[in-house]
Short mmCIF file of C-alpha atoms in Angstrom, two decimals:
data_model
loop_
_atom_site.label_atom_id
_atom_site.label_comp_id
_atom_site.label_asym_id
_atom_site.label_seq_id
_atom_site.Cartn_x
_atom_site.Cartn_y
_atom_site.Cartn_z
CA MET V 160 119.54 114.73 101.68
CA ARG V 161 116.73 114.07 99.19
CA ASN V 162 116.44 116.34 96.16
CA GLY V 163 113.23 117.03 94.27
CA THR V 164 109.58 117.39 95.31
CA PRO V 165 108.89 116.07 98.81
CA PRO V 166 106.44 113.16 98.99
CA ASN V 167 103.16 113.00 100.87
CA ALA V 168 102.85 110.65 103.84
CA VAL V 169 99.97 108.44 104.96
CA LEU V 170 100.03 106.71 108.33
CA VAL V 171 98.68 103.14 108.34
CA THR V 172 97.62 101.16 111.38
CA GLY V 173 95.37 98.31 112.42
CA PRO V 174 95.27 95.38 114.83
CA PRO V 175 97.61 92.40 114.40
CA GLY V 176 96.05 90.20 111.74
CA ALA V 177 94.39 93.06 109.89
CA GLY V 178 96.52 92.38 106.79
CA LYS V 179 98.02 95.87 106.60
CA SER V 180 101.64 94.74 106.23
CA THR V 181 100.79 92.18 103.54
CA ALA V 182 98.79 94.76 101.61
CA LEU V 183 101.53 97.38 101.88
CA MET V 184 104.19 94.92 100.73
CA ALA V 185 102.10 94.09 97.66
CA LEU V 186 101.54 97.77 96.90
CA ASP V 187 105.24 98.50 97.38
CA ASP V 188 106.05 95.86 94.76
CA ARG V 189 103.59 97.37 92.28
CA HIS V 190 104.24 101.09 92.78
CA PRO V 191 107.84 102.30 92.45
CA ASP V 192 106.73 105.75 93.66
CA LEU V 193 105.71 104.28 97.05
CA ALA V 194 108.08 103.79 100.00
CA ARG V 195 107.27 102.01 103.28
CA PHE V 196 108.54 103.00 106.71
CA GLY V 197 108.31 100.67 109.69
CA VAL V 198 110.19 101.33 112.92
CA ARG V 199 111.51 97.79 113.30
CA ASP V 200 112.24 97.10 109.63
CA TYR V 201 114.06 100.35 108.95
CA GLY V 202 115.95 100.25 112.22
CA LEU V 203 117.28 96.77 111.49
CA ARG V 204 118.25 97.86 107.98
CA LEU V 205 120.30 100.69 109.46
CA ALA V 206 121.87 98.27 111.92
CA ALA V 207 122.77 95.83 109.14
CA ALA V 208 124.40 98.70 107.24
CA GLY V 209 126.49 99.59 110.28
CA HIS V 210 124.86 102.99 110.76
CA PRO V 211 125.41 104.29 114.32
CA LEU V 212 121.72 105.03 114.76
CA GLY V 213 120.87 101.44 113.83
CA THR V 214 123.50 100.18 116.24
CA ARG V 215 121.83 102.13 119.05
CA MET V 216 118.45 100.58 118.23
CA ARG V 217 119.38 97.03 117.29
CA GLU V 218 119.19 95.17 120.61
CA THR V 219 115.93 96.86 121.62
CA LEU V 220 114.36 96.01 118.25
CA LEU V 221 115.52 92.39 118.38
CA ARG V 222 113.92 92.07 121.82
CA GLN V 223 110.73 93.48 120.24
CA GLU V 224 110.64 96.26 122.81
CA LEU V 225 109.62 99.87 122.26
CA LEU V 226 112.26 102.45 121.38
CA PRO V 227 112.50 105.82 123.15
CA ASP V 228 110.62 108.55 121.31
CA GLU V 229 113.84 110.40 120.46
CA LEU V 230 115.31 107.42 118.60
CA VAL V 231 112.10 106.85 116.63
CA ARG V 232 112.05 110.53 115.71
CA LEU V 233 115.66 110.40 114.53
CA GLU V 234 115.01 107.18 112.59
CA PHE V 235 111.99 108.65 110.79
CA ALA V 236 113.95 111.81 109.97
CA HIS V 237 116.77 109.71 108.51
CA PHE V 238 114.28 107.75 106.40
CA LEU V 239 112.74 110.92 104.94
CA ASP V 240 116.14 112.48 104.32
CA HIS V 241 117.32 109.49 102.29
CA LEU V 242 114.28 108.77 100.12
CA PRO V 243 114.89 108.26 96.38
CA ALA V 244 113.76 111.20 94.27
CA ALA V 245 111.14 109.05 92.49
CA VAL V 246 109.13 108.45 95.70
CA ARG V 247 105.83 110.32 95.67
CA VAL V 248 104.08 108.81 98.68
CA VAL V 249 105.29 107.30 101.95
CA ALA V 250 103.34 104.70 103.92
CA VAL V 251 104.23 104.91 107.61
CA GLU V 252 103.31 101.71 109.44
CA GLY V 253 102.95 101.38 113.20
CA TYR V 254 104.06 104.94 114.03
CA PRO V 255 102.95 107.01 115.92
CA ARG V 256 101.72 105.27 119.08
CA ASP V 257 100.58 108.20 121.24
CA ARG V 258 100.01 111.96 121.11
CA PRO V 259 103.62 112.98 121.80
CA GLN V 260 104.72 110.74 118.93
CA CYS V 261 101.96 112.22 116.75
CA ASP V 262 103.40 115.68 117.41
CA ASP V 263 106.92 114.39 116.72
CA LEU V 264 105.91 112.84 113.43
CA LEU V 265 104.03 115.87 112.13
CA ARG V 266 106.86 118.21 113.12
CA THR V 267 109.52 115.98 111.55
CA ALA V 268 107.50 115.74 108.33
CA ALA V 269 106.80 119.49 108.22
CA ASP V 270 110.49 120.28 108.68
CA ARG V 271 111.02 118.46 105.37
CA ASP V 272 107.97 119.93 103.59
CA VAL V 273 106.28 116.51 103.70
CA ARG V 274 102.47 116.71 103.94
CA VAL V 275 100.65 114.12 106.02
CA THR V 276 97.51 113.37 104.00
CA GLY V 277 95.85 110.59 105.98
CA PHE V 278 95.69 108.25 108.96
CA ALA V 279 94.33 104.96 107.55
CA VAL V 280 92.96 102.37 109.99
CA VAL V 281 92.57 98.85 108.59
CA THR V 282 89.73 97.37 110.67
CA VAL V 283 88.83 93.73 111.38
CA PRO V 284 86.90 92.12 114.27
CA ASP V 285 89.04 90.58 117.00
CA GLY V 286 87.80 87.08 116.13
CA THR V 287 88.86 87.46 112.51
CA ALA V 288 92.27 88.72 113.59
CA ARG V 289 92.74 85.73 115.92
CA THR V 290 91.89 83.24 113.17
CA ARG V 291 94.21 84.89 110.67
CA VAL V 292 97.13 85.05 113.06
CA ALA V 293 96.65 81.42 114.12
CA ASN V 294 96.81 80.34 110.47
CA ARG V 295 99.41 82.61 108.90
CA ARG V 296 102.97 81.60 108.14
CA LEU V 297 105.96 83.79 107.27
CA CYS V 298 108.39 83.14 104.43
CA VAL V 299 111.96 83.11 105.74
CA GLU V 300 113.28 84.20 102.34
CA CYS V 301 111.08 87.06 101.06
CA GLY V 302 109.10 87.97 104.18
CA ALA V 303 105.70 87.41 102.55
CA THR V 304 102.90 85.76 104.51
CA THR V 305 100.46 83.01 103.62
CA ASP V 306 97.16 82.22 105.35
CA ASP V 307 97.52 78.49 104.68
CA PRO V 308 98.84 76.86 107.88
CA ASP V 309 99.65 73.69 105.90
CA ALA V 310 101.59 75.42 103.12
CA PRO V 311 104.85 73.50 102.51
CA ALA V 312 106.55 76.56 101.03
CA CYS V 313 106.00 80.21 100.17
CA PRO V 314 103.58 80.47 97.23
CA GLY V 315 105.50 83.48 95.93
CA CYS V 316 109.18 82.51 96.01
CA GLY V 317 109.19 78.88 97.16
CA GLY V 318 111.11 79.67 100.34
CA GLY V 319 110.56 77.91 103.64
CA VAL V 320 107.72 79.07 105.89
CA THR V 321 107.50 79.34 109.64
CA ARG V 322 105.26 80.85 112.28
CA ARG V 323 106.15 84.33 113.48
CA ARG V 324 107.33 84.36 117.07
CA ASP V 325 104.93 87.17 117.99
CA ASP V 326 101.97 85.21 116.54
CA ALA V 327 101.94 82.83 119.52
CA ALA V 328 98.59 83.10 121.31
CA ALA V 329 99.83 84.88 124.44
CA SER V 330 101.94 87.33 122.44
CA PHE V 331 99.08 88.05 120.05
CA GLU V 332 96.66 88.80 122.90
CA ARG V 333 99.15 91.25 124.42
CA ARG V 334 99.61 92.98 121.06
CA LEU V 335 95.86 93.14 120.49
CA ALA V 336 95.25 94.61 123.95
CA ASP V 337 98.01 97.16 123.33
CA TYR V 338 96.41 98.15 120.03
CA HIS V 339 93.00 98.68 121.63
CA ARG V 340 94.64 100.71 124.40
CA ILE V 341 96.19 103.24 122.00
CA ILE V 342 93.89 103.37 118.97
CA GLY V 343 91.11 105.49 120.47
CA ASP V 344 93.41 108.39 121.24
CA LEU V 345 95.09 108.16 117.82
CA ARG V 346 91.71 108.16 116.07
CA ALA V 347 90.68 111.26 117.96
CA TYR V 348 93.95 113.07 117.24
CA PHE V 349 93.74 112.57 113.48
CA ALA V 350 89.96 112.97 113.28
CA GLU V 351 90.46 116.46 114.75
CA ARG V 352 92.68 117.17 111.74
CA SER V 353 90.27 115.59 109.18
CA LEU V 354 92.83 112.89 108.37
CA LEU V 355 91.07 109.76 109.65
CA ARG V 356 90.40 107.11 106.98
CA GLU V 357 88.79 103.66 107.38
CA VAL V 358 89.69 100.55 105.37
CA ASP V 359 87.54 97.42 105.82
CA GLY V 360 90.10 94.65 106.29
CA THR V 361 87.47 91.88 106.04
CA ARG V 362 87.04 92.43 102.30
CA PRO V 363 88.92 90.31 99.73
CA SER V 364 92.63 91.07 99.69
CA ASP V 365 92.56 92.76 96.27
CA GLU V 366 89.81 95.11 97.47
CA VAL V 367 91.73 95.91 100.64
CA ARG V 368 94.80 96.76 98.56
CA ALA V 369 92.74 98.97 96.25
CA ALA V 370 91.12 100.82 99.16
CA LEU V 371 94.46 101.29 100.88
CA TRP V 372 96.08 102.56 97.70
CA GLU V 373 93.22 105.03 97.29
CA SER V 374 94.06 106.40 100.74
CA LEU V 375 97.77 106.48 99.96
CA ASP V 376 97.31 108.09 96.56
CA ALA V 377 95.10 110.96 97.76
CA VAL V 378 97.77 113.52 96.90
CA ASP V 379 95.34 116.43 96.90
CA ALA V 380 93.63 115.49 100.16
CA VAL V 381 91.73 118.47 101.54
CA GLY V 382 92.63 117.52 105.10
CA ALA V 383 96.38 117.41 104.54
CA VAL V 384 98.39 119.05 107.29
CA ASP V 385 101.91 120.31 107.53
CA ALA V 386 102.06 120.61 111.31
CA ASP V 387 100.02 121.73 114.30
CA VAL V 388 102.80 121.19 116.78
CA PRO V 389 105.71 122.94 118.56
CA ASP V 390 108.92 124.14 116.94
CA SER V 391 111.49 122.38 114.76
CA THR V 392 113.49 119.22 115.48
CA ASP V 393 116.68 120.59 113.94
CA ASP V 394 118.55 120.17 117.21
CA LEU V 395 117.88 116.44 117.07
CA THR V 396 118.54 115.79 113.41
CA ASP V 397 121.95 117.41 113.71
CA ASP V 398 123.02 114.13 115.32
CA LEU V 399 122.21 112.08 112.20
CA GLU V 400 124.99 110.74 110.03
CA ASP V 401 124.73 109.79 106.35
#
């Protein structure tokens, strides 16, 4: 269990190709008081560590399928419970996906005195997203991305680069359609709570990072909420193991 002052949490979303993951990775490198949570990344980390929760999630995550809400809730609770004391703000990427998950997330955060201070949407036109995804390559060593389709190696670490499997045209179009299907309801949910933030993802990358960090670093956000949801998740988190 974490000791010290609980962090604030900001939820970050956007269509595939918006640049949100790249921006968050860069911010994570620069700000030791920032921690990133992603359902797939953290789940696979737990699996690699041999944690029973990770073992339950591993095959579903590797197939790039959606986890049951209960497992995502338990995973997020585990993440918050094991944050280093120095973390002041948490960036939650790709979660929640619908209103029940919104309620789950707010309740899980409130149970740990974590304030949700924003829902940041990184926006780009569909055409821009398609071009970016068609061009980007992933470093197999450090996980960074480059927008140069002809890059012989990662500009950061020199590792080999490859195309992400889910960047294939058909997969991208499915992901984009899925994003458009869910984003309207999520916008409405967090707008009702004065937490909706907009980040223009078409701006230069350094400006996108600065705007995103401004959303993440709004520790005194007037619209911060603890929870507007049903009772505690203690019955679920009892199943977690260290």
